[in-house]
XYZ file of N, CA and C in Angstrom:
744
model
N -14.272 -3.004 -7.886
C -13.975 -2.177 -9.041
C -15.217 -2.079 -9.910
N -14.954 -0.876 -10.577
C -16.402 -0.554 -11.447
C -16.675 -2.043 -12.724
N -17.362 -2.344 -13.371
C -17.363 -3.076 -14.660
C -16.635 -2.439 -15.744
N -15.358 -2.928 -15.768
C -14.334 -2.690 -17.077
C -14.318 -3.400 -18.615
N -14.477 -3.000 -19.220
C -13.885 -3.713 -20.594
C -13.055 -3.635 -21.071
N -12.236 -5.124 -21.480
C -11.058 -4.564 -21.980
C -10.830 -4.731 -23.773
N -9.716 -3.627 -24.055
C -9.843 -3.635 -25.559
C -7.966 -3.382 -25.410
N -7.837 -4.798 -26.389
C -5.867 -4.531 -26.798
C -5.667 -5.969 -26.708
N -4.305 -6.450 -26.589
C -3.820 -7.303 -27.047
C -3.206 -7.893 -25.900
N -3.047 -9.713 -25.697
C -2.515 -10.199 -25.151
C -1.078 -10.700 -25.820
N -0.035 -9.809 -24.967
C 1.306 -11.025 -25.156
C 1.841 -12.776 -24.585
N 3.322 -12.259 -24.246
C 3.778 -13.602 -24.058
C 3.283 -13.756 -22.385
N 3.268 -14.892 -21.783
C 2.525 -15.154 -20.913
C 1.210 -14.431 -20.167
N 0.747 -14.376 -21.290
C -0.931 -13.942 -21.331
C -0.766 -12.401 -20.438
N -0.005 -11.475 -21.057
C -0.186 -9.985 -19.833
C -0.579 -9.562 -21.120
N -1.271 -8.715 -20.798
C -2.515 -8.129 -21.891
C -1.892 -5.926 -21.628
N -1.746 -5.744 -22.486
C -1.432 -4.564 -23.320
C -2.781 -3.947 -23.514
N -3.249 -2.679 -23.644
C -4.197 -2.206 -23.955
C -4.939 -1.421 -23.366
N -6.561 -1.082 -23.374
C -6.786 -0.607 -22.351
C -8.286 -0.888 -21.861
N -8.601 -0.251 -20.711
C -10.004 -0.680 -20.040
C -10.996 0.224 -20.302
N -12.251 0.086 -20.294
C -12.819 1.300 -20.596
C -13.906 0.863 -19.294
N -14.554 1.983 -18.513
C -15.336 1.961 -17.458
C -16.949 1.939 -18.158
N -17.482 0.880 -17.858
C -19.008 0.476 -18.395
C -20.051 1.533 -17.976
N -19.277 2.341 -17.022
C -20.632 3.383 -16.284
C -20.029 4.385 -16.639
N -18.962 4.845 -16.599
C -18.020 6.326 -16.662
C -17.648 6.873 -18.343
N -17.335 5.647 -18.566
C -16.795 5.563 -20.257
C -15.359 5.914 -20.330
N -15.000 6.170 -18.918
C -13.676 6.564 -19.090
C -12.494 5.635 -19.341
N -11.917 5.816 -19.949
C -10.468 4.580 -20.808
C -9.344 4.901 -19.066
N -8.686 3.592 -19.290
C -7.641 3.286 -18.504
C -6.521 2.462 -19.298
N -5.341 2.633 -19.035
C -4.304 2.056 -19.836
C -3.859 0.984 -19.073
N -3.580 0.057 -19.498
C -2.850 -1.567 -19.096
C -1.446 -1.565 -19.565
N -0.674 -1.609 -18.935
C 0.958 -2.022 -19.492
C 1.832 -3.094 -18.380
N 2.050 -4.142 -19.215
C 2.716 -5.073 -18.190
C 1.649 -5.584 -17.357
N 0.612 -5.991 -17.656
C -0.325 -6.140 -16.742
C -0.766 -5.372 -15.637
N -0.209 -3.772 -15.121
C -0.909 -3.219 -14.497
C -1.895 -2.177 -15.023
N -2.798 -1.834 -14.538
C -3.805 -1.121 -14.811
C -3.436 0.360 -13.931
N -3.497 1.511 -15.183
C -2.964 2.478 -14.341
C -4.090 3.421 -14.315
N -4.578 3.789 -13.152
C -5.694 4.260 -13.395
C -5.239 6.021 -12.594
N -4.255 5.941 -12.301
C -3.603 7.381 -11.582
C -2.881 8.126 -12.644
N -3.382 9.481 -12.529
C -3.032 10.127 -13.933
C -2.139 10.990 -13.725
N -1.683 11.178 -11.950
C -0.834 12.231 -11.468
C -0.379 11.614 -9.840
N 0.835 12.464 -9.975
C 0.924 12.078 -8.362
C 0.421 12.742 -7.530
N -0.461 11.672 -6.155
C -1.064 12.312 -5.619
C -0.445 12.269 -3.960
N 1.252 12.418 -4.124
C 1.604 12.560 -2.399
C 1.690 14.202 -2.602
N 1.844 13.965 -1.130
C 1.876 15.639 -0.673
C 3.310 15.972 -0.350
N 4.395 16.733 -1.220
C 5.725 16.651 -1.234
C 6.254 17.834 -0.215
N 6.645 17.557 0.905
C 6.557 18.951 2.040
C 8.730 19.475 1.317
N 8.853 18.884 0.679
C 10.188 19.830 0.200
C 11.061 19.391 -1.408
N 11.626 20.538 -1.777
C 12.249 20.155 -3.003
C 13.054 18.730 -2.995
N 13.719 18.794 -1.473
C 14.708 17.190 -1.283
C 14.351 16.459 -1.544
N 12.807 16.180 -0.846
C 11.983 15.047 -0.840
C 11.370 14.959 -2.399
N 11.366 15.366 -3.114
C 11.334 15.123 -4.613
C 12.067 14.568 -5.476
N 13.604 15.151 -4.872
C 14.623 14.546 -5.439
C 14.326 12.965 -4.936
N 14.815 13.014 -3.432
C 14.808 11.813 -3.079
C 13.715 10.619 -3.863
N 12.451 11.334 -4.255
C 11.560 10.496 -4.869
C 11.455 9.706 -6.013
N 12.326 10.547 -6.819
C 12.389 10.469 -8.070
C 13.266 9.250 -7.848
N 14.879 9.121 -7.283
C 15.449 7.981 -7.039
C 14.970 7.400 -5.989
N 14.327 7.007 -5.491
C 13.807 6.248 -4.627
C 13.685 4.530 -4.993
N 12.701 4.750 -6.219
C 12.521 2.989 -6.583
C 13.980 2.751 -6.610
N 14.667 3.483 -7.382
C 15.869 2.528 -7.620
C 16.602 1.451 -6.573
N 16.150 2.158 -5.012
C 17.386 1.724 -4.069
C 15.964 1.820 -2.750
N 14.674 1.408 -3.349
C 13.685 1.068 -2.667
C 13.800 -0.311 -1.394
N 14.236 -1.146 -1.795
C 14.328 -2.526 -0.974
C 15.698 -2.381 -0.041
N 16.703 -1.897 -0.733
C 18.016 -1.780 0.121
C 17.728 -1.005 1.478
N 17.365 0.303 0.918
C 16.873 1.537 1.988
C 15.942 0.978 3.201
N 15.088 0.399 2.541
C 13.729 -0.097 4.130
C 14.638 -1.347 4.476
N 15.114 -1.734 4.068
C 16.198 -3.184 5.070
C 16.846 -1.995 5.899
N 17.986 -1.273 5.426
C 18.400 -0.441 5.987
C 17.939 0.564 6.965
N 17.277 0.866 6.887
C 15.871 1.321 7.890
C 15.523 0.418 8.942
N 15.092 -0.684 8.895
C 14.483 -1.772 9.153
C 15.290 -2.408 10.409
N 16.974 -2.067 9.930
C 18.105 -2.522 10.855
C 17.995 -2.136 12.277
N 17.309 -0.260 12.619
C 16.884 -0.222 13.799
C 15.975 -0.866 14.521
N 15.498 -1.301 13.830
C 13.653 -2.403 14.495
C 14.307 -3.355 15.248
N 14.605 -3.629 14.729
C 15.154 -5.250 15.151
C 15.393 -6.228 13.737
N 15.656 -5.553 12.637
C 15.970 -6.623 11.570
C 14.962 -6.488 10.785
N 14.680 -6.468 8.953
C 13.838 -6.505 7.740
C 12.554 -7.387 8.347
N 13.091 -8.688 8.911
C 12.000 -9.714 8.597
C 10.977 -9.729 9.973
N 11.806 -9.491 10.823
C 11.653 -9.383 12.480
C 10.057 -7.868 12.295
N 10.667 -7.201 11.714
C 9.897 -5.562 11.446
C 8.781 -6.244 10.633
N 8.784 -5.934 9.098
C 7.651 -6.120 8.621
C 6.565 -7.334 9.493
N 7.526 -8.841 10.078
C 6.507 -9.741 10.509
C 5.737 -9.079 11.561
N 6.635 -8.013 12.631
C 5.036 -7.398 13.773
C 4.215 -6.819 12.876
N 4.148 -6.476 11.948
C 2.914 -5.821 11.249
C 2.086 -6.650 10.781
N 2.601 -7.931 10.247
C 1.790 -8.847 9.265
C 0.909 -9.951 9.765
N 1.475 -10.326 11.353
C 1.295 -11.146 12.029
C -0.389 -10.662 12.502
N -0.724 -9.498 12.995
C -1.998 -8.731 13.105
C -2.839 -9.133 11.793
N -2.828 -9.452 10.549
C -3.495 -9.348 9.584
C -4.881 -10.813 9.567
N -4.684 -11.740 10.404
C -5.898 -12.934 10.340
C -5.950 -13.474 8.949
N -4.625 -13.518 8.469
C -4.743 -14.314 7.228
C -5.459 -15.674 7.446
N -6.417 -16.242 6.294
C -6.883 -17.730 6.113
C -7.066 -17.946 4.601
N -7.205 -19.355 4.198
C -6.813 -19.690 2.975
C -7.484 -19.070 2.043
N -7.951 -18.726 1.442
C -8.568 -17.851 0.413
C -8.843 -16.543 0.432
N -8.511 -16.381 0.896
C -8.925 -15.173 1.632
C -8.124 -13.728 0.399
N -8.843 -12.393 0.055
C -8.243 -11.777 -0.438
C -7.540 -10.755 -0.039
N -6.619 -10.194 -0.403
C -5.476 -9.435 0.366
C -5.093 -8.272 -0.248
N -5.425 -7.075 0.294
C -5.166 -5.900 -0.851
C -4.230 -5.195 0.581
N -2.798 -4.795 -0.358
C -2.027 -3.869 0.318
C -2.147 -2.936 -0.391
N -2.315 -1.567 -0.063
C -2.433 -0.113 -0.454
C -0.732 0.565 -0.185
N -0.117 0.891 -0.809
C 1.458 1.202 -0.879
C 2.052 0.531 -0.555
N 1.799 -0.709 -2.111
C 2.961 -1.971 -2.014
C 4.227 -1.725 -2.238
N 4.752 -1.295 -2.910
C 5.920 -0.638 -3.287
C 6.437 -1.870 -3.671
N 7.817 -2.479 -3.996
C 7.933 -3.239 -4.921
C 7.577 -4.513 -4.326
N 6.560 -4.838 -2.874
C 6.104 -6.112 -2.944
C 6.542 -7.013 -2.041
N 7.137 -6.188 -0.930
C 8.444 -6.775 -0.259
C 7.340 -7.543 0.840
N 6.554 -7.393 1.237
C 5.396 -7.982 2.183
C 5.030 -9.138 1.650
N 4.813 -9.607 0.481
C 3.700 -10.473 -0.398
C 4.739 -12.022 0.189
N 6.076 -12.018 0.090
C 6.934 -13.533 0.058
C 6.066 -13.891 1.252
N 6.615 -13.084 2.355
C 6.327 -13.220 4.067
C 4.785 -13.690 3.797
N 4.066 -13.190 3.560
C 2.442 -13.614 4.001
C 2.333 -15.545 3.156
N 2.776 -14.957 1.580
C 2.613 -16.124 0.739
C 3.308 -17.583 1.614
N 4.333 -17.440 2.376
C 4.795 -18.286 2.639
C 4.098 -19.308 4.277
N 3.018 -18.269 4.306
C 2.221 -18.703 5.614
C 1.110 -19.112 5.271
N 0.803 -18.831 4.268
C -0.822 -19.904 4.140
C -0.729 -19.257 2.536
N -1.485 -20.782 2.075
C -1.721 -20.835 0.443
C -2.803 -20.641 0.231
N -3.274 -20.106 -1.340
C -4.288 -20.247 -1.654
C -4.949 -18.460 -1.611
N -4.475 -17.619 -1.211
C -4.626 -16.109 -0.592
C -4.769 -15.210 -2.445
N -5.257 -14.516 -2.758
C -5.413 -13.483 -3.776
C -4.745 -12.351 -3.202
N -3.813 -11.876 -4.232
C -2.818 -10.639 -3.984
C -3.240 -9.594 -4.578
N -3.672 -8.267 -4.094
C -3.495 -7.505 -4.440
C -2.976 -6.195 -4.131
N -2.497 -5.254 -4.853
C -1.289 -4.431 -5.015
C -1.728 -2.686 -5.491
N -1.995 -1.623 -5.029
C -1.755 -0.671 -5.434
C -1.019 0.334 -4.821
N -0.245 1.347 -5.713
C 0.265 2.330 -5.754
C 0.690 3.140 -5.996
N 1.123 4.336 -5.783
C 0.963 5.726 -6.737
C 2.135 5.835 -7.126
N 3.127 5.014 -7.145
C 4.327 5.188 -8.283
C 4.649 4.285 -9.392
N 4.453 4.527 -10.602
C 4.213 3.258 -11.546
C 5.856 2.361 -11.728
N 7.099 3.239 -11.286
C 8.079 2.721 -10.875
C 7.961 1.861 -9.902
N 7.653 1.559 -8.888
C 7.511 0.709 -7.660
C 6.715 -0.473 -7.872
N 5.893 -0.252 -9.121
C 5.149 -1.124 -9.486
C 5.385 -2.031 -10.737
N 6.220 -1.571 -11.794
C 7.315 -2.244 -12.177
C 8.490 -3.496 -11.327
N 8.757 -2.665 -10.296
C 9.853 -3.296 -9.872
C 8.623 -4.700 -8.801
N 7.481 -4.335 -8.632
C 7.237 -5.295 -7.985
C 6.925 -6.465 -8.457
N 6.079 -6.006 -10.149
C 5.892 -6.733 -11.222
C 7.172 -8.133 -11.205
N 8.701 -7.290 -11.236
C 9.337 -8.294 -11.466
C 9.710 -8.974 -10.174
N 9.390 -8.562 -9.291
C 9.935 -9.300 -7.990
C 8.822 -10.300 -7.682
N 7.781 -10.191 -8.206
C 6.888 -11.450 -7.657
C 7.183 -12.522 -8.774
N 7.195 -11.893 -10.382
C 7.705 -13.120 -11.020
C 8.869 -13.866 -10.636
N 10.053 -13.355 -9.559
C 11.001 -13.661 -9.579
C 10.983 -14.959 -7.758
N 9.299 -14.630 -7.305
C 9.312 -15.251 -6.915
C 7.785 -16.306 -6.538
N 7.284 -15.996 -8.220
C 6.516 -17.129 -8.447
C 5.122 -16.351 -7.786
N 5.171 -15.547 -7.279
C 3.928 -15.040 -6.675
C 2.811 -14.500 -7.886
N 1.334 -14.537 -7.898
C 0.947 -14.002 -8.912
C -0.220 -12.734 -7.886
N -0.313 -11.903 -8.344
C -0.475 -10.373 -8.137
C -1.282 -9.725 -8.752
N -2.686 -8.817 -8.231
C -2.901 -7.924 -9.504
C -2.227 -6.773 -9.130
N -2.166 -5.668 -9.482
C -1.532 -4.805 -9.465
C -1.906 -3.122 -10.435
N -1.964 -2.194 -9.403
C -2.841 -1.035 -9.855
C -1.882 0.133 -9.330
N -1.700 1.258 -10.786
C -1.390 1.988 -10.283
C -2.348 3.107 -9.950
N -2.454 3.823 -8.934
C -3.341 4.364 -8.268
C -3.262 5.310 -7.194
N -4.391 5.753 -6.916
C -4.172 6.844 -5.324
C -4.904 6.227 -4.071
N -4.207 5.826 -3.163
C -4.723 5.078 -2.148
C -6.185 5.992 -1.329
N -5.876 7.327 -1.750
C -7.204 8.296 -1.372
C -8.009 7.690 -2.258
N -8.104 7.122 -3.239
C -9.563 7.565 -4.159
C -9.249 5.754 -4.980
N -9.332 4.717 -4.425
C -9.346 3.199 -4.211
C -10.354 2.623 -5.292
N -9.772 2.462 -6.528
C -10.807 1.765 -7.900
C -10.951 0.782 -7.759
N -11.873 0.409 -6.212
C -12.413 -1.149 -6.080
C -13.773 -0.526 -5.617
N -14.547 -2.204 -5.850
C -15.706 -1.919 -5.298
C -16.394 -2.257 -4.203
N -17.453 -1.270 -3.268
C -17.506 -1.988 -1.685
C -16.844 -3.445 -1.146
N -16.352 -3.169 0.321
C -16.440 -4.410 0.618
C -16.075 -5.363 -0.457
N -14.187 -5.427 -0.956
C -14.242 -6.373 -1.521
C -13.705 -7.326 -1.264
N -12.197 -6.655 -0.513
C -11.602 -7.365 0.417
C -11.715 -7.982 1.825
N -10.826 -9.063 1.910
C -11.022 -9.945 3.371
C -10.005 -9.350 4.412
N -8.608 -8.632 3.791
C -8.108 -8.238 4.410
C -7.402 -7.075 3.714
N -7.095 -5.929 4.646
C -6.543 -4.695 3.818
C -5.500 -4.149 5.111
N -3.961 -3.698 4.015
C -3.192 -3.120 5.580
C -2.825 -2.387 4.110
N -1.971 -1.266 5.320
C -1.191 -0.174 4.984
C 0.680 -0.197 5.489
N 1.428 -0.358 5.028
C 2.777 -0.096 6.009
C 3.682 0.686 5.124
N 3.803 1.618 5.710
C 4.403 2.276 5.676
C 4.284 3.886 4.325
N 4.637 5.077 4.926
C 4.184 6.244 3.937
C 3.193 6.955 4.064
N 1.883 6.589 4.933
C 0.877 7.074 5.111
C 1.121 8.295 5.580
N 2.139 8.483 6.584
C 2.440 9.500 7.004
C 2.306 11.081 6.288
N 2.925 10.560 5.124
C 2.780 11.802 3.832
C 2.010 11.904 2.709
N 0.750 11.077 2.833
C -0.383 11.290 1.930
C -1.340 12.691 2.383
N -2.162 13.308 1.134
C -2.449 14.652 1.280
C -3.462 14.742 2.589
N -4.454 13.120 2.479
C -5.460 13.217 2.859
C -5.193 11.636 4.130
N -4.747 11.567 5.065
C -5.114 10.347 5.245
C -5.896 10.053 5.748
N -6.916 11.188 6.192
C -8.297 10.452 6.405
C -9.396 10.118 5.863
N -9.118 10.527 4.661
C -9.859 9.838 3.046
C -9.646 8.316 2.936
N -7.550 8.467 3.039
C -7.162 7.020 2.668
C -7.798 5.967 3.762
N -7.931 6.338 5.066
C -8.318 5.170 5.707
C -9.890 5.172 5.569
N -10.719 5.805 5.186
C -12.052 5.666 4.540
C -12.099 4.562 3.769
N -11.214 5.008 2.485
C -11.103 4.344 1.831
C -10.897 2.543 2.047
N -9.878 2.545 2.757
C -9.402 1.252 3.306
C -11.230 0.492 3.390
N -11.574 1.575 4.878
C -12.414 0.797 5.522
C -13.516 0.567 3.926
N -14.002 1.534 3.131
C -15.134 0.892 2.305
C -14.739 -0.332 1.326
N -13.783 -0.393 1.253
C -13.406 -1.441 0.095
C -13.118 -2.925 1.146
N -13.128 -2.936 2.942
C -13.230 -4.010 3.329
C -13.861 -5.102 3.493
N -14.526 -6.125 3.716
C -15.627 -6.697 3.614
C -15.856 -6.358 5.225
N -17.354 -6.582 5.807
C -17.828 -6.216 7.111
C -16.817 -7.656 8.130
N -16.790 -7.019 9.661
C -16.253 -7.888 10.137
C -14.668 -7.988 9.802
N -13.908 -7.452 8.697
C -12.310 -7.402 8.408
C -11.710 -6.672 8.986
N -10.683 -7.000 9.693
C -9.667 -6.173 10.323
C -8.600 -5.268 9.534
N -8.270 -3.951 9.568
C -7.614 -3.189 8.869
C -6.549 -2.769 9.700
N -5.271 -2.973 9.072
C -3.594 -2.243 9.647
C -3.165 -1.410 8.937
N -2.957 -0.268 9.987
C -1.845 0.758 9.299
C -0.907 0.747 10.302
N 0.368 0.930 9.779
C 1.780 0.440 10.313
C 2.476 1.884 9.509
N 3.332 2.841 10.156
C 4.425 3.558 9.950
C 5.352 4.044 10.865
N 6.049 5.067 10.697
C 6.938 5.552 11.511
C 6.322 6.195 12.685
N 6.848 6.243 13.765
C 6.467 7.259 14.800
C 7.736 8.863 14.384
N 7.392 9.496 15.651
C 8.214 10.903 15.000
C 9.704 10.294 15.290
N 9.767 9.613 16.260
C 10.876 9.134 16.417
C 11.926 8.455 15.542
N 11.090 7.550 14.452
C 11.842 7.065 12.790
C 11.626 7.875 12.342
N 10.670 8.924 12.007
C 10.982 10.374 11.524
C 12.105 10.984 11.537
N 12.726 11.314 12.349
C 14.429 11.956 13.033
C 14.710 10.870 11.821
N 15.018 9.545 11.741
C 16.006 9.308 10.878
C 15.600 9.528 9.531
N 14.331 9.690 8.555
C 14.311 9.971 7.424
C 14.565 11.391 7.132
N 14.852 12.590 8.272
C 14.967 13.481 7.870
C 16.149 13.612 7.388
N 16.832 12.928 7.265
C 18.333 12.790 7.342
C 18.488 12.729 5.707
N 17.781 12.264 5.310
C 17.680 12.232 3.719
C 16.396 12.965 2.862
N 15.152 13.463 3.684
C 14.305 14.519 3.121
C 14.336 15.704 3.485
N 14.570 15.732 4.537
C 15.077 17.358 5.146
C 13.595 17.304 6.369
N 13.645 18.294 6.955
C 12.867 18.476 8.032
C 10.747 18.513 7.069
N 10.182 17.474 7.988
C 8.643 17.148 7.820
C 7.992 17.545 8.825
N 6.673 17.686 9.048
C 5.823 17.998 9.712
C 5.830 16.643 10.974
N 5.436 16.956 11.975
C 5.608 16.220 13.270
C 4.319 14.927 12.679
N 5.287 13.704 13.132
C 4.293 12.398 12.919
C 3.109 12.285 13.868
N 1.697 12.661 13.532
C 0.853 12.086 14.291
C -0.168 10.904 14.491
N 0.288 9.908 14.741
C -0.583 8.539 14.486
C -2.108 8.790 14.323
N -2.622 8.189 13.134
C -3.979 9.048 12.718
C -4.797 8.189 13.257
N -4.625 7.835 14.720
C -5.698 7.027 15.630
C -6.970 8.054 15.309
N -7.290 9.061 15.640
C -8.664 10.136 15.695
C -9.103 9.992 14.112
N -8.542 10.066 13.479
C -9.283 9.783 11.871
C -10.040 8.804 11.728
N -10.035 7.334 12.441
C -10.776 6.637 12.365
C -12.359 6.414 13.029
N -13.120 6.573 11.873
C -14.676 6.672 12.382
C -14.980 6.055 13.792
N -15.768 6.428 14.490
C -16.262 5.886 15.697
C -17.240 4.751 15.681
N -17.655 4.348 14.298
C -17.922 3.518 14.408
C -17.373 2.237 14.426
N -15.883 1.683 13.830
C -15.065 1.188 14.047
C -14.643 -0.133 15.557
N -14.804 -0.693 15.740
C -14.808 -1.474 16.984
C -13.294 -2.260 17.148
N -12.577 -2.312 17.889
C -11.195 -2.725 18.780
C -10.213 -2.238 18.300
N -10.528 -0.908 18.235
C -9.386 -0.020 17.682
C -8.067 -0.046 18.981
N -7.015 -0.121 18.156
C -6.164 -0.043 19.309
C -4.827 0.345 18.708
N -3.941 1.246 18.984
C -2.935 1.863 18.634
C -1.705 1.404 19.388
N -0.328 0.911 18.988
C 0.500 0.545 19.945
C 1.794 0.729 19.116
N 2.948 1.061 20.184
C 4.065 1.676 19.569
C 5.083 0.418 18.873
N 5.680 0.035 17.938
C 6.069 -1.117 17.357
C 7.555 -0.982 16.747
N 9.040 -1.437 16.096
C 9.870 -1.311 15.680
C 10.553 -0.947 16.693
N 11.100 -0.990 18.165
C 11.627 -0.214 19.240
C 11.415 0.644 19.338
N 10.229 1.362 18.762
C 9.598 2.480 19.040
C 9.740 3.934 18.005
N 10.441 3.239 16.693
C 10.341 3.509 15.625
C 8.865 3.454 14.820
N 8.204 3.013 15.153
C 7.144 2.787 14.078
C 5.549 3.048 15.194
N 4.727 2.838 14.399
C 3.315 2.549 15.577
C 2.608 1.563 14.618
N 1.688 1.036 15.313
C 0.662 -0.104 14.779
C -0.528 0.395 14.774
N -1.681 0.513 13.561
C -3.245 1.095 14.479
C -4.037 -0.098 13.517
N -4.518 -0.591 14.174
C -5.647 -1.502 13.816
C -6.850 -1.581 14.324
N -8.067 -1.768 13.620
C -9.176 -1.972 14.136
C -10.107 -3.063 13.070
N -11.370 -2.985 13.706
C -12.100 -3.948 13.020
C -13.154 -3.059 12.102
N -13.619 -3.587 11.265
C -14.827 -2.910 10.440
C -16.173 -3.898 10.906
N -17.484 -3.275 11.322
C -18.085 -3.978 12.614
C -19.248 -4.747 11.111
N -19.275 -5.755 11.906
C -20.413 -6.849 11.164
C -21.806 -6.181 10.255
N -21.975 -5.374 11.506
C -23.160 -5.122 10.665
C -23.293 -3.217 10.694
């Protein structure tokens, strides 16, 4: 992230109110609840009026829905763990998920090795609320940004590890977003993106209305990239694409 300053007030357990100002840009950012919102608009790409509706209620019934979802995989915990299990977590190590949504990944990893830095962005400041309270509720501590996973307010190479699950599918640009991914990784870090194939597609249309055909954005990823490998995951609901970001 650029050099921020901050100006405002700390409350009750030290979450600071106020806002940031960018040391190079000059541009102000607002803090509430401890997230830093640095997204001034939404930046998905909405292919129908449904899918708006649906958006708007979405946080509300966010965690129920992907369990529910999840039930075709083989089960909530069974699903997210093939995705997480790929990630080479080690103890210190820092951890940025890009469309955390309320956070439902963070227990699962936290509970496999200690000592890990959490971090959190995403482009609905609802989702980020609700994750706010779900990590207090389970002791996890988090930073947390609201943001556009295209355009990533960190700085090179910062992270040790970076995944994506789930949604990519319907961002404007996702071959910005996995740019993105890759510059903010440290060299040598492995990067996951995890979503639906067209096949879990068929079932969200059921509640957004008909989307553009799912194409796993294996070809978006630079050629420079090394053990890229794409594989179908959830009973064939979902796909996996991971690769490495090369040493040097």
């Amino acid at each position: 992230m650029s050099t921020l300053r901050f100006e405002g007030n700390c409350r009750d357990e030290n979450v600071a109110d106020g806002i940031f100002i960018c040391e190079k840009c000059k541009e102000e950012f607002s803090t509430r609840d401890g997230i830093i919102h640095f997204q001034k608009e939404d930046g998905l790409k909405h292919m129908s009026r449904r899918y708006r509706v649906v958006q708007e209620i979405y946080h509300l019934f966010f965690t129920p829905l992907n369990n529910l979802m999840f039930l075709y995989c083989g089960g909530t915990q069974k699903a997210r763990q093939e995705v997480l299990e790929h990630l080479e977590i080690f103890h210190g190590a820092n951890i940025l998920e890009t469309g955390i949504g309320t956070g439902d990944n963070l227990p699962i990893l936290n509970g496999q090795i200690s000592g890990c830095s959490f971090y959190g962005i995403d482009i609905k400041d609802k989702l980020l609320n609700a994750c706010n309270r779900n990590m207090k509720r389970h002791n996890i501590e988090v930073s947390l940004f609201h943001g556009d996973a295209e355009k990533l307010p960190f700085r090179d190479e910062a992270f040790d590890i970076v995944f994506h699950l789930g949604a990519i599918n319907h961002f404007k640009d996702q071959k910005k977003a996995i740019s993105e991914m890759i510059r903010v990784a440290k060299k040598g870090s492995r990067i996951v993106i995890a979503d639906e194939t067209q096949k879990g597609a068929r079932l969200m249309n059921i509640f957004v209305g008909r989307q553009k055909k799912v194409v796993p954005p294996v070809e978006m990823v630079p050629d420079s990239m090394v053990d890229i490998r794409l594989e179908t995951i959830w009973n064939g609901y979902g796909y996996l694409l991971e690769f490495r970001k090369p040493e040097n």
